[in-house]
Amino acid sequence: MVKWSRFNVTSVVLGFALLYMPILLLVIFSFNSSQLVTVWAGFSFRWYGQLFDNQSLLDAAWTTLRVGVISATLATILGTLAAFTLVRHTRFRGRMLFSGMIYAPLVMPDVITGLSLLLLLVTIGFDRGFWTVALAHTTLTMCFVAVVVQSRLITFDRSIEEAALDLGASPVRAFFEVTLPLISPAVFSGWVLAFTLSLDDLVIASFTSGPGTTTLPMKIYSQVRRGVTPEINAVCTILIAVVTVGVIAASVITKRRELQRQRDEHAAAAL
């Protein structure tokens, strides 16, 4: 049994404190009855009630959710196809260029990505709005999905897929009925990651959004510049709760599907 020294314990405690104490304080002060966000005056749901009367914040939240769902779905489809191409087709002309273009957003600063997309939209004369933000987030998150799905495809047992092909299934049918269900935990994890990144983005959305298209991070940032209000604490708490529930649900579902996959593989091996 490994014994932790005082230094290790102190380092872990300080690390978690620096990470989660600000979030905890934000959640606590979202229930503060005082107008001053740094002075505790008692427990109250006052600001949550006023939050739901703030139509501009609700519109921004609804826009953010729609952008997140659409961009995460598109990114999951394109990222899965890209990962499948990189893993199954290791030799084709331009593979290195294709791989580099897929993973470029991982290391590209958001400012550069946002500015590049803005110049592209201006050049082609495409009006900025809801769909430009959704497409920009798809570009940003697709590479993350590709990384997650590719790591699963590398360890995928292709004998199961080959057995389906030997039994007469077409490659497309084998993919949708055999391969995709087995890699679905990774695909779902990629979708949740893409959705979370879309909810969090501020820089790229600022470059690619147009009049009447304001996401929640943009709305919060614009209000924080004039001072933090208790309503901002409330909406941030709700956003934290949504992301936390989503991550926990994704972890549980992924774990259950992985266990089911292992049982199916053991059953197939026994036969």
XYZ file of C-alpha atoms in Angstrom:
271
model
C 0.000 0.000 0.000
C 1.388 3.383 -1.036
C 1.645 5.908 1.805
C 1.217 9.543 0.952
C 3.612 12.035 2.464
C 2.479 15.349 3.904
C 3.921 17.111 0.881
C 1.841 14.986 -1.517
C -1.333 15.482 0.500
C -0.740 19.233 0.741
C -0.032 19.507 -2.987
C -3.223 17.622 -3.903
C -5.360 19.663 -1.494
C -3.949 22.963 -2.763
C -4.358 21.865 -6.356
C -8.012 20.929 -5.911
C -8.620 24.092 -3.899
C -7.248 26.294 -6.685
C -9.354 24.447 -9.234
C -12.671 24.163 -7.459
C -12.833 26.847 -4.756
C -13.680 29.626 -7.265
C -16.454 27.469 -8.731
C -17.753 26.621 -5.264
C -17.804 30.293 -4.251
C -19.655 31.197 -7.445
C -22.313 28.568 -6.715
C -22.666 29.670 -3.087
C -23.036 33.363 -3.908
C -25.628 32.590 -6.565
C -27.958 31.937 -3.601
C -27.035 35.209 -1.897
C -29.954 37.526 -1.214
C -27.756 40.629 -1.350
C -27.276 42.773 -4.428
C -23.553 42.808 -3.643
C -21.986 39.619 -4.949
C -19.171 39.591 -2.365
C -21.276 40.240 0.759
C -23.311 37.344 2.123
C -26.734 38.477 3.385
C -28.645 35.219 3.587
C -29.880 32.285 1.496
C -32.317 33.111 -1.276
C -33.522 31.958 -4.722
C -34.190 35.585 -5.628
C -31.707 35.827 -8.479
C -32.860 32.591 -10.084
C -36.352 34.038 -10.217
C -35.076 37.254 -11.775
C -32.910 35.245 -14.146
C -35.944 33.609 -15.725
C -37.427 37.058 -16.224
C -34.309 38.211 -18.077
C -35.288 37.509 -21.671
C -31.925 38.481 -23.165
C -30.064 35.930 -21.029
C -32.654 33.252 -21.811
C -32.359 33.938 -25.545
C -28.562 33.725 -25.321
C -28.803 30.442 -23.401
C -31.227 28.985 -25.963
C -28.931 30.038 -28.810
C -25.964 28.433 -27.051
C -27.813 25.140 -26.539
C -28.942 24.998 -30.168
C -25.458 25.793 -31.453
C -23.970 23.195 -29.104
C -26.320 20.389 -30.161
C -26.015 21.083 -33.891
C -22.239 21.627 -33.910
C -21.595 18.605 -31.664
C -23.713 16.372 -33.912
C -21.991 17.560 -37.095
C -18.572 17.307 -35.447
C -19.317 13.761 -34.257
C -20.333 12.610 -37.739
C -17.373 14.224 -39.496
C -14.885 13.346 -36.741
C -15.958 9.691 -36.732
C -15.587 9.458 -40.503
C -12.180 11.150 -40.320
C -10.993 8.788 -37.579
C -12.246 5.773 -39.541
C -10.362 6.978 -42.622
C -7.108 7.525 -40.720
C -7.222 4.144 -38.992
C -8.506 1.907 -41.790
C -6.780 3.580 -44.734
C -3.185 4.031 -43.667
C -1.813 4.570 -47.159
C -3.303 7.063 -49.556
C -1.956 10.113 -51.312
C -2.231 13.184 -49.109
C -2.763 11.273 -45.859
C -0.216 13.372 -43.968
C -1.845 16.594 -45.196
C -5.303 15.256 -44.331
C -4.164 14.258 -40.839
C -2.513 17.618 -40.272
C -5.636 19.505 -41.325
C -7.807 17.391 -39.022
C -5.637 17.987 -35.956
C -4.611 21.597 -36.668
C -7.370 23.129 -34.468
C -5.918 21.244 -31.492
C -2.828 23.449 -31.477
C -4.157 26.520 -33.254
C -4.924 29.495 -30.973
C -8.616 30.345 -30.888
C -7.887 33.910 -31.949
C -6.171 32.711 -35.129
C -8.984 30.252 -35.878
C -11.662 32.869 -35.295
C -9.907 35.511 -37.383
C -9.334 33.036 -40.221
C -12.993 32.053 -40.257
C -14.024 35.714 -40.186
C -11.828 36.514 -43.195
C -13.239 33.485 -45.028
C -16.826 34.545 -44.367
C -16.108 38.115 -45.492
C -14.327 36.917 -48.627
C -17.139 34.646 -49.786
C -19.791 37.166 -48.742
C -21.543 34.851 -46.277
C -23.696 36.716 -43.765
C -22.710 35.990 -40.187
C -25.341 34.582 -37.884
C -26.486 31.419 -36.162
C -25.220 28.972 -38.772
C -21.790 30.551 -39.070
C -21.292 30.079 -35.323
C -22.496 26.473 -35.557
C -20.149 25.720 -38.461
C -17.254 27.437 -36.691
C -17.816 25.309 -33.587
C -17.994 22.224 -35.794
C -14.591 23.126 -37.191
C -13.243 23.641 -33.676
C -14.570 20.428 -32.091
C -14.334 17.924 -34.933
C -10.659 17.235 -34.215
C -11.419 16.346 -30.583
C -14.019 13.810 -31.699
C -11.555 12.355 -34.196
C -8.940 11.852 -31.471
C -11.390 10.092 -29.135
C -12.854 7.812 -31.810
C -9.463 7.054 -33.348
C -8.109 5.823 -30.011
C -11.024 3.358 -29.834
C -10.692 2.194 -33.436
C -6.994 1.428 -32.954
C -7.841 -1.174 -30.290
C -10.949 -2.431 -32.116
C -11.078 -6.186 -32.779
C -11.621 -6.340 -36.527
C -12.302 -10.092 -36.459
C -15.890 -9.345 -35.413
C -16.350 -7.065 -38.387
C -14.693 -9.584 -40.703
C -17.052 -12.277 -39.444
C -20.023 -10.109 -40.436
C -18.500 -9.593 -43.886
C -17.941 -13.346 -44.271
C -21.603 -13.928 -43.428
C -22.674 -11.749 -46.343
C -23.013 -8.288 -44.858
C -21.951 -5.379 -47.016
C -19.202 -3.066 -45.697
C -21.779 -0.325 -45.030
C -24.101 -2.698 -43.176
C -21.203 -4.146 -41.189
C -20.175 -0.657 -40.154
C -23.640 0.420 -38.975
C -24.658 -2.888 -37.369
C -21.342 -4.134 -35.965
C -18.604 -1.503 -35.843
C -20.642 1.549 -34.859
C -22.462 -0.115 -31.920
C -19.137 -1.346 -30.527
C -17.431 2.038 -30.774
C -20.552 3.942 -29.675
C -19.125 4.717 -26.185
C -16.245 6.598 -27.821
C -18.592 8.294 -30.278
C -20.888 9.388 -27.461
C -17.920 10.623 -25.416
C -16.761 12.627 -28.416
C -20.218 14.189 -28.750
C -20.287 15.217 -25.090
C -16.784 16.681 -25.368
C -17.746 18.628 -28.503
C -20.935 19.888 -26.854
C -19.031 21.024 -23.758
C -16.409 22.848 -25.826
C -19.147 24.592 -27.792
C -20.850 25.766 -24.603
C -17.551 27.171 -23.352
C -16.383 28.973 -26.487
C -16.215 32.756 -26.460
C -13.437 33.798 -28.848
C -14.486 32.009 -32.030
C -18.162 32.834 -31.486
C -17.245 36.513 -31.112
C -15.575 36.488 -34.537
C -18.241 34.516 -36.399
C -21.498 35.724 -34.823
C -23.681 38.402 -36.382
C -26.454 40.747 -35.312
C -29.074 38.985 -33.219
C -26.839 35.972 -32.572
C -25.374 36.211 -29.086
C -24.230 33.121 -27.229
C -24.309 32.833 -23.462
C -20.518 33.230 -22.959
C -20.632 36.395 -25.090
C -23.568 37.733 -23.071
C -21.877 36.963 -19.749
C -18.610 38.557 -20.868
C -20.353 41.727 -22.008
C -22.155 42.040 -18.660
C -19.082 41.222 -16.551
C -17.239 44.144 -18.139
C -19.788 46.401 -16.441
C -19.551 44.490 -13.148
C -20.518 41.053 -11.839
C -24.188 40.736 -10.914
C -25.906 37.957 -8.914
C -27.833 36.950 -12.046
C -24.543 36.062 -13.720
C -23.679 33.825 -10.765
C -27.066 32.144 -11.124
C -26.775 31.484 -14.861
C -23.193 30.237 -14.444
C -24.360 27.856 -11.708
C -27.049 26.461 -14.013
C -24.464 26.050 -16.776
C -22.113 24.240 -14.385
C -24.964 21.949 -13.332
C -25.843 21.135 -16.954
C -22.229 20.310 -17.842
C -21.738 18.277 -14.654
C -24.870 16.210 -15.222
C -23.880 15.662 -18.841
C -20.369 14.513 -17.962
C -21.636 12.162 -15.231
C -24.297 10.720 -17.535
C -21.735 10.252 -20.311
C -19.354 8.484 -17.908
C -22.074 6.146 -16.652
C -23.367 5.320 -20.127
C -19.857 4.819 -21.483
C -18.954 2.530 -18.590
C -22.081 0.422 -19.021
C -21.604 0.103 -22.766
C -17.963 -0.821 -22.300
C -18.935 -3.546 -19.835
C -21.586 -4.789 -22.254
C -19.034 -4.805 -25.072
C -16.629 -6.864 -22.977
C -19.399 -9.348 -22.164
C -20.295 -9.663 -25.861
C -16.652 -10.214 -26.798
C -16.247 -12.880 -24.110
C -19.439 -14.572 -25.290
C -18.241 -14.488 -28.904
C -14.860 -15.915 -27.886
C -16.553 -18.708 -25.952
C -18.508 -19.708 -29.046
